[in-house]
Rosetta silent file (secondary structure, phi, psi, omega in degrees, C-alpha in Angstrom):
SEQUENCE: MKKMTMGVIGGTIVILGLGSLLAINLYTDKPEAQKKEIPTYAIHSDYTLDVDNPNEVVADADYVFVAKVKKETETIYKNKTPMEQENGSIEYIGEAYTQYKIEVISNLKNELETNKEISLEKQGGIREDGSAYDVFEDDQLPIVGEVYIFTAYKQDDGSLLVSGANSTISFDEKAKNMDSEKAVAQTEEFETYEKAVENQATE
SCORE:     score description
SCORE:     0.000 S_00000001
   1 L     0.000  136.075 -171.679  -20.440   29.221   48.832 S_00000001
   2 L   -67.153  139.920 -177.043  -18.674   30.480   45.719 S_00000001
   3 L   -74.519  137.060  173.266  -19.233   34.270   45.289 S_00000001
   4 L   -52.828  139.054  175.227  -21.216   35.508   42.381 S_00000001
   5 L   -93.053  121.214  178.959  -18.931   37.025   39.675 S_00000001
   6 L    48.438   26.694  175.341  -19.512   40.625   38.753 S_00000001
   7 L    67.749   23.572 -175.160  -23.042   40.225   39.830 S_00000001
   8 E   -66.809  133.135  174.598  -23.764   38.042   36.731 S_00000001
   9 L   -91.372  149.150 -178.077  -27.305   36.696   36.934 S_00000001
  10 L   -45.376  162.603 -177.221  -27.946   33.042   35.876 S_00000001
  11 L   118.113  -32.523 -173.530  -28.326   32.579   32.180 S_00000001
  12 H   -54.373  -50.939 -177.341  -24.646   32.939   31.380 S_00000001
  13 H   -59.018  -42.427 -179.930  -24.344   29.112   31.133 S_00000001
  14 H   -64.309  -37.682 -177.834  -27.451   28.808   28.930 S_00000001
  15 H   -65.680  -37.196  178.635  -26.008   31.569   26.640 S_00000001
  16 H   -69.532  -40.118  178.600  -22.701   29.778   26.409 S_00000001
  17 H   -63.725  -35.295  174.645  -24.427   26.441   25.715 S_00000001
  18 H   -67.777  -22.392  168.583  -26.280   27.971   22.782 S_00000001
  19 H    53.672 -118.916 -169.104  -22.974   28.960   21.464 S_00000001
  20 H   -67.080  -15.621 -178.579  -23.229   29.982   17.787 S_00000001
  21 H   -62.861  -46.871 -167.966  -27.049   30.350   18.056 S_00000001
  22 L  -106.982  -13.442 -174.301  -26.881   33.365   20.265 S_00000001
  23 L   -77.058  155.105  175.857  -23.229   34.628   19.764 S_00000001
  24 E  -109.043  121.222 -178.260  -22.360   37.642   17.721 S_00000001
  25 E   -73.628  108.732  176.559  -19.510   37.114   15.296 S_00000001
  26 L   -62.966  -12.478 -176.492  -17.273   40.130   15.796 S_00000001
  27 L  -115.206   29.820 -175.931  -15.640   39.654   12.478 S_00000001
  28 L   -67.786  -19.041 -178.258  -18.641   39.375   10.295 S_00000001
  29 L   -87.680   -3.461 -177.828  -17.548   42.331    8.283 S_00000001
  30 L  -124.689   57.452 -174.477  -14.322   40.539    7.531 S_00000001
  31 H   -53.667  -34.890 -179.640  -15.286   37.352    5.702 S_00000001
  32 H   -71.048  -34.144  179.565  -11.826   36.753    4.242 S_00000001
  33 H   -61.236  -28.974 -175.768  -10.221   37.009    7.645 S_00000001
  34 H   -67.738  -17.577  177.233  -12.320   34.162    8.928 S_00000001
  35 H   -81.605  -15.706  176.774  -10.430   31.808    6.738 S_00000001
  36 L  -108.510  -26.184 -175.681   -7.220   32.765    8.391 S_00000001
  37 L  -115.379  153.389  173.132   -8.152   33.799   11.853 S_00000001
  38 L   -78.358  124.455 -172.522  -10.082   32.245   14.606 S_00000001
  39 L   -78.030  161.461 -176.737  -13.245   34.151   15.041 S_00000001
  40 E  -120.082  139.528 -179.310  -14.324   35.683   18.349 S_00000001
  41 E  -123.598  140.416 -175.948  -17.892   35.643   19.668 S_00000001
  42 E   -85.001  134.345  179.074  -19.431   37.917   22.410 S_00000001
  43 E   -97.360  121.977  174.793  -20.902   36.217   25.405 S_00000001
  44 L   -90.252  141.968 -177.932  -23.949   38.299   26.560 S_00000001
  45 L  -155.003  155.190  179.548  -24.931   38.564   30.239 S_00000001
  46 L  -105.406  148.880 -171.617  -27.082   40.526   32.591 S_00000001
  47 E  -134.022  152.015  178.219  -25.547   42.096   35.673 S_00000001
  48 L   -91.094    6.166  177.772  -26.827   43.281   38.978 S_00000001
  49 L  -140.824  174.070  178.394  -24.507   46.344   38.836 S_00000001
  50 L   -90.975   98.676  173.922  -23.427   49.080   36.260 S_00000001
  51 L   -58.925  -15.170  176.610  -20.465   47.578   34.682 S_00000001
  52 L   -91.942   -2.118 -179.009  -19.724   50.817   33.085 S_00000001
  53 L  -106.990  112.962 -172.913  -19.367   52.599   36.409 S_00000001
  54 H   -62.777  -32.193  178.897  -15.861   51.882   37.928 S_00000001
  55 H   -56.857  -41.298  178.322  -17.174   52.781   41.525 S_00000001
  56 H   -79.502  -40.076  177.569  -19.623   49.781   41.386 S_00000001
  57 H   -54.640  -54.770 -172.946  -17.117   47.465   39.587 S_00000001
  58 H   -69.812  -32.662  175.117  -14.471   47.887   42.315 S_00000001
  59 H   -60.023  -36.791 -176.898  -17.095   47.695   45.066 S_00000001
  60 H   -80.594  -27.794 -177.945  -18.245   44.404   43.957 S_00000001
  61 L   -80.184  159.373  173.190  -14.691   42.916   43.522 S_00000001
  62 L   -79.768  -39.873 -176.008  -12.479   41.345   46.181 S_00000001
  63 E  -128.657  139.619  169.230   -9.329   42.601   44.481 S_00000001
  64 E  -131.925  124.782  179.951   -8.363   45.444   42.287 S_00000001
  65 E  -162.106  166.091 -175.810   -4.793   45.670   41.022 S_00000001
  66 E   -99.715  127.492  179.957   -2.333   46.344   38.182 S_00000001
  67 E  -142.868  152.735  168.959   -0.382   43.193   36.871 S_00000001
  68 E   -97.958  136.442 -174.323    1.721   42.213   33.930 S_00000001
  69 E   -86.958  110.944 -172.640    0.687   39.065   32.135 S_00000001
  70 E   -86.086  -42.129 -171.290    3.835   36.808   32.189 S_00000001
  71 E  -158.807  150.774  170.291    2.445   33.664   30.564 S_00000001
  72 E  -104.452  125.930 -170.319   -0.668   31.854   29.398 S_00000001
  73 E  -101.053  -39.115  178.762   -0.561   28.283   30.770 S_00000001
  74 E  -173.126  172.445 -178.571   -3.790   26.472   29.663 S_00000001
  75 E  -128.268  125.098  175.175   -7.608   26.683   29.079 S_00000001
  76 E  -107.547  165.337 -173.416   -9.817   24.496   31.191 S_00000001
  77 E  -130.060  125.608 -174.962  -13.600   23.780   30.529 S_00000001
  78 E  -125.900  175.775  178.907  -16.190   23.880   33.411 S_00000001
  79 E    45.972   49.437 -167.915  -19.984   23.658   33.630 S_00000001
  80 E   -70.798  143.780 -177.186  -20.420   21.329   30.772 S_00000001
  81 E  -129.976  135.719 -173.099  -23.769   21.112   29.254 S_00000001
  82 E   -70.458  137.982 -177.074  -25.059   18.538   26.663 S_00000001
  83 E  -135.454  132.164 -179.190  -25.383   19.875   23.090 S_00000001
  84 E   -78.405  126.991 -172.927  -26.832   17.992   20.143 S_00000001
  85 L   -97.317  173.139 -172.254  -24.443   17.829   17.180 S_00000001
  86 L   -59.236  -28.290 -179.038  -25.355   17.765   13.422 S_00000001
  87 L   -92.474   16.088  170.717  -25.075   14.074   13.243 S_00000001
  88 L    93.295  -19.933  174.942  -27.512   13.685   16.081 S_00000001
  89 L   -61.394  160.092 -178.434  -24.863   12.691   18.759 S_00000001
  90 E  -106.959  118.590  176.198  -24.662   14.410   22.104 S_00000001
  91 E  -123.737  134.325 -170.022  -21.626   16.197   23.095 S_00000001
  92 E   -89.047  121.292 -173.153  -20.912   17.934   26.492 S_00000001
  93 E  -118.434  123.385 -176.828  -19.533   21.379   25.875 S_00000001
  94 E  -100.058  165.535  176.542  -17.961   23.424   28.725 S_00000001
  95 E   -86.045  142.746 -175.691  -17.300   27.176   29.233 S_00000001
  96 E   -78.348  135.822  172.715  -13.685   28.187   28.670 S_00000001
  97 E  -131.783  115.256  176.856  -11.514   29.523   31.532 S_00000001
  98 E   -88.480  133.393 -172.376   -8.069   30.660   30.469 S_00000001
  99 E   -98.146  133.652 -178.610   -5.328   30.208   32.919 S_00000001
 100 E  -129.970  153.280  164.032   -2.461   32.911   33.334 S_00000001
 101 E  -109.381  130.901 -176.442    0.634   33.588   35.427 S_00000001
 102 E  -132.317  170.781  171.609    0.780   37.248   36.191 S_00000001
 103 E  -131.500  124.649 -174.727    2.953   39.522   38.376 S_00000001
 104 E   -79.374  132.500  173.944    1.199   42.173   40.408 S_00000001
 105 E   -93.228  -40.289 -174.276    2.810   45.725   40.043 S_00000001
 106 E  -152.171  131.316  174.861    0.429   47.600   42.183 S_00000001
 107 E   -92.511  129.061  178.710   -2.421   46.911   44.593 S_00000001
 108 E  -104.801  -38.381  176.798   -5.606   49.163   44.591 S_00000001
 109 E  -133.714  120.498 -175.487   -7.975   47.140   46.728 S_00000001
 110 L    62.170  176.794 -165.388   -6.703   44.593   49.176 S_00000001
 111 L  -119.576  133.882  171.809   -3.288   43.111   48.990 S_00000001
 112 L  -120.953  148.657  179.203   -1.771   40.488   46.628 S_00000001
 113 L   -64.173  136.489 -179.386    1.793   39.513   46.768 S_00000001
 114 E  -105.975  164.431  175.892    4.059   41.544   44.381 S_00000001
 115 L    61.140   29.433  177.521    7.300   40.671   42.525 S_00000001
 116 L  -154.712  137.548  177.804    6.160   37.166   42.243 S_00000001
 117 E   -65.624  138.490  174.492    4.286   35.126   39.691 S_00000001
 118 E  -133.117  165.064 -177.933    0.851   34.166   40.846 S_00000001
 119 E   -86.284  145.013  173.524   -2.034   32.322   39.120 S_00000001
 120 E  -144.374  138.278  172.897   -5.140   34.106   37.595 S_00000001
 121 E  -108.145  132.829 -175.978   -8.162   32.473   35.946 S_00000001
 122 E  -122.983  123.886 -179.137  -10.102   34.429   33.324 S_00000001
 123 E   -77.364  131.029 -171.121  -13.547   33.373   32.239 S_00000001
 124 E   119.874  157.004 -179.309  -13.561   33.216   28.460 S_00000001
 125 E   144.703 -164.090 -173.804  -11.233   31.737   25.909 S_00000001
 126 E   -83.851  140.028  179.937  -10.996   29.337   23.017 S_00000001
 127 L   -56.321  154.430  178.968  -13.694   26.664   22.560 S_00000001
 128 L   -59.828  -32.154 -179.421  -12.844   23.014   23.227 S_00000001
 129 L   -90.500    2.825  171.037  -13.000   22.236   19.492 S_00000001
 130 L    72.638   14.262 -179.253  -10.628   25.402   18.737 S_00000001
 131 L   -75.371  -23.890 -171.954  -13.416   26.758   16.331 S_00000001
 132 L  -169.196  165.861  171.394  -13.738   30.228   18.093 S_00000001
 133 E   -94.764  131.929  168.334  -13.048   32.451   21.003 S_00000001
 134 E  -109.262  120.058  179.490  -15.851   33.210   23.565 S_00000001
 135 E  -135.800  144.205 -177.922  -15.282   36.506   25.414 S_00000001
 136 E   -62.624  149.606  176.797  -17.794   38.524   27.434 S_00000001
 137 L   -66.552  142.583 -175.053  -19.036   41.532   25.690 S_00000001
 138 L    62.372   33.419 -178.610  -17.066   44.720   26.626 S_00000001
 139 L  -135.684  171.314  175.431  -14.259   42.390   27.857 S_00000001
 140 L  -151.914  151.426  172.148  -11.005   41.057   26.559 S_00000001
 141 L   -86.704  131.108 -177.198   -8.575   38.182   26.986 S_00000001
 142 L   -68.707  150.686 -176.873   -5.216   39.470   28.338 S_00000001
 143 L  -105.562  129.617  177.434   -2.228   39.336   26.055 S_00000001
 144 L   -52.748  133.336  179.081    1.132   38.034   27.287 S_00000001
 145 L   100.752  -28.520 -175.515    3.527   40.805   27.919 S_00000001
 146 L   -80.632  159.972  179.005    0.750   43.416   28.461 S_00000001
 147 E  -111.547  134.480 -177.372   -0.155   45.296   31.639 S_00000001
 148 E  -143.614  162.890  170.439   -3.814   45.673   32.700 S_00000001
 149 E   -93.517  118.326 -175.467   -5.949   46.726   35.668 S_00000001
 150 E  -109.116  140.944  165.694   -7.830   43.611   36.908 S_00000001
 151 E  -107.514  122.680 -176.371  -10.989   43.322   39.125 S_00000001
 152 E  -126.755  158.766  175.357  -10.821   39.862   40.700 S_00000001
 153 E  -123.271  128.849  176.988  -12.786   37.523   42.977 S_00000001
 154 E   -75.800  124.968 -175.160  -11.459   35.237   45.533 S_00000001
 155 L   -95.872  172.456 -169.913  -12.747   31.810   45.088 S_00000001
 156 L   -64.614  -25.637  179.357  -13.399   29.129   47.862 S_00000001
 157 L   -88.448   -3.049 -179.750  -10.064   27.535   46.973 S_00000001
 158 L    95.909   -6.136  173.369   -8.151   30.774   47.244 S_00000001
 159 L   -75.869  168.398 -179.463   -7.766   31.246   43.571 S_00000001
 160 E  -105.929  126.778  176.204   -8.320   34.427   41.705 S_00000001
 161 E  -113.657  130.191  176.638  -11.219   34.797   39.092 S_00000001
 162 E  -116.594  117.783 -175.559  -11.550   37.567   36.572 S_00000001
 163 L  -154.276  147.354  173.612  -14.723   37.650   34.871 S_00000001
 164 L   100.110  175.652 -178.931  -17.413   39.780   33.169 S_00000001
 165 L   -62.732  139.979 -177.565  -17.417   43.225   31.337 S_00000001
 166 L    48.355   40.652  169.472  -14.700   45.631   32.042 S_00000001
 167 L   -96.437   -6.620  176.367  -12.859   43.387   34.411 S_00000001
 168 E  -131.446  109.869 -169.613   -9.675   43.588   32.362 S_00000001
 169 E  -114.165  127.627 -177.243   -8.866   47.193   31.562 S_00000001
 170 E   -82.421  158.211  174.669   -6.098   48.093   29.045 S_00000001
 171 L   -95.916  166.341  177.053   -3.746   51.093   29.409 S_00000001
 172 L   -60.071  152.238 -178.561   -3.277   53.815   26.788 S_00000001
 173 H   -52.494  -41.756 -176.941   -0.919   52.622   23.957 S_00000001
 174 H   -68.874  -16.987 -175.634    1.943   54.845   25.225 S_00000001
 175 H   -99.175    5.041 -169.032    1.769   53.219   28.620 S_00000001
 176 L   -70.699  -26.908 -175.829    1.863   49.622   27.571 S_00000001
 177 L   -91.781   -2.031  179.014    5.614   48.898   28.234 S_00000001
 178 L   -60.090  137.624 -175.511    5.515   50.223   31.735 S_00000001
 179 L  -138.973   13.048  179.683    6.556   47.637   34.474 S_00000001
 180 L  -120.711  152.829 -176.925    7.074   49.791   37.607 S_00000001
 181 H   -59.925  -42.507  177.916    4.579   50.967   40.257 S_00000001
 182 H   -61.086  -37.257 -179.064    5.716   54.603   39.772 S_00000001
 183 H   -73.364  -34.898 -177.975    5.087   54.586   36.053 S_00000001
 184 H   -66.757  -41.290 -176.274    1.711   52.885   36.541 S_00000001
 185 L   -68.247  -14.437  178.047    0.616   55.495   39.057 S_00000001
 186 L   -88.138   -0.069 -173.305    1.074   58.327   36.597 S_00000001
 187 L   -97.465  158.146 -171.324   -1.448   56.996   34.191 S_00000001
 188 H   -62.900  -45.959 -176.776   -5.022   58.195   33.633 S_00000001
 189 H   -63.193  -36.256  177.223   -6.448   54.726   33.946 S_00000001
 190 H   -67.680  -42.020  179.464   -4.775   54.067   37.394 S_00000001
 191 H   -55.478  -47.638 -178.454   -5.995   57.400   38.702 S_00000001
 192 H   -60.789  -43.830 -178.595   -9.571   56.572   37.615 S_00000001
 193 H   -76.384  -24.715  172.321   -9.545   53.192   39.413 S_00000001
 194 H   -64.243  -49.661  178.501   -7.732   54.617   42.381 S_00000001
 195 H   -62.279  -34.561  177.304  -10.482   57.151   42.817 S_00000001
 196 H   -67.701  -37.713  177.444  -13.114   54.475   42.362 S_00000001
 197 H   -70.552  -23.649  177.101  -11.729   52.419   45.091 S_00000001
 198 H   -78.011  -31.433  179.609  -11.673   55.461   47.324 S_00000001
 199 L  -114.659   26.604 -174.274  -15.168   56.351   46.455 S_00000001
 200 L   -58.965  146.447 -173.999  -16.636   52.973   45.730 S_00000001
 201 L   -70.378  139.699  173.078  -20.349   52.613   45.800 S_00000001
 202 L  -129.375  151.089 -176.961  -21.916   50.977   48.897 S_00000001
 203 L   -82.235    0.000    0.000  -25.432   49.764   49.460 S_00000001
């Protein structure tokens, strides 16, 4: 059975299905920008763990690692639900999952192959109609060329899923261009998650 992601309790699909009714426009204070930029909406969800506590986050994950995002390959749509359109028609709208190729720099919890491009799936992304991005609250979509700490879940087919609040952690601005394990290990963010893995909360 597919493992629950970040302890998300049901309702996420319903929230996504409601789309613009429940979403918060993160750019509401920039009305002019909406004409030029695709807006981003926050996906709200309830969790069975404290997503602000790295100890609990890493304890729940199958893998914790540092990786550089090499490319974004595609966005796929899952768990489609029927939504009535303004003209009365029914359209099936799915949740966005953005696909990436990454290269693991350093493993913190369990081992993934390094120095090789591997696939990663991130819950969230651009809607099927291209009208907006849906991203979990307190989360972010990775940017190609950047380095992050990921907490990931192994799926039944062996793929990696990253999902939920604080599942993709940025490094300090001055550390963004690092690409070696030695450089990564000297950062505050790495030390925080390394200690979290060592002291991860257990039931």
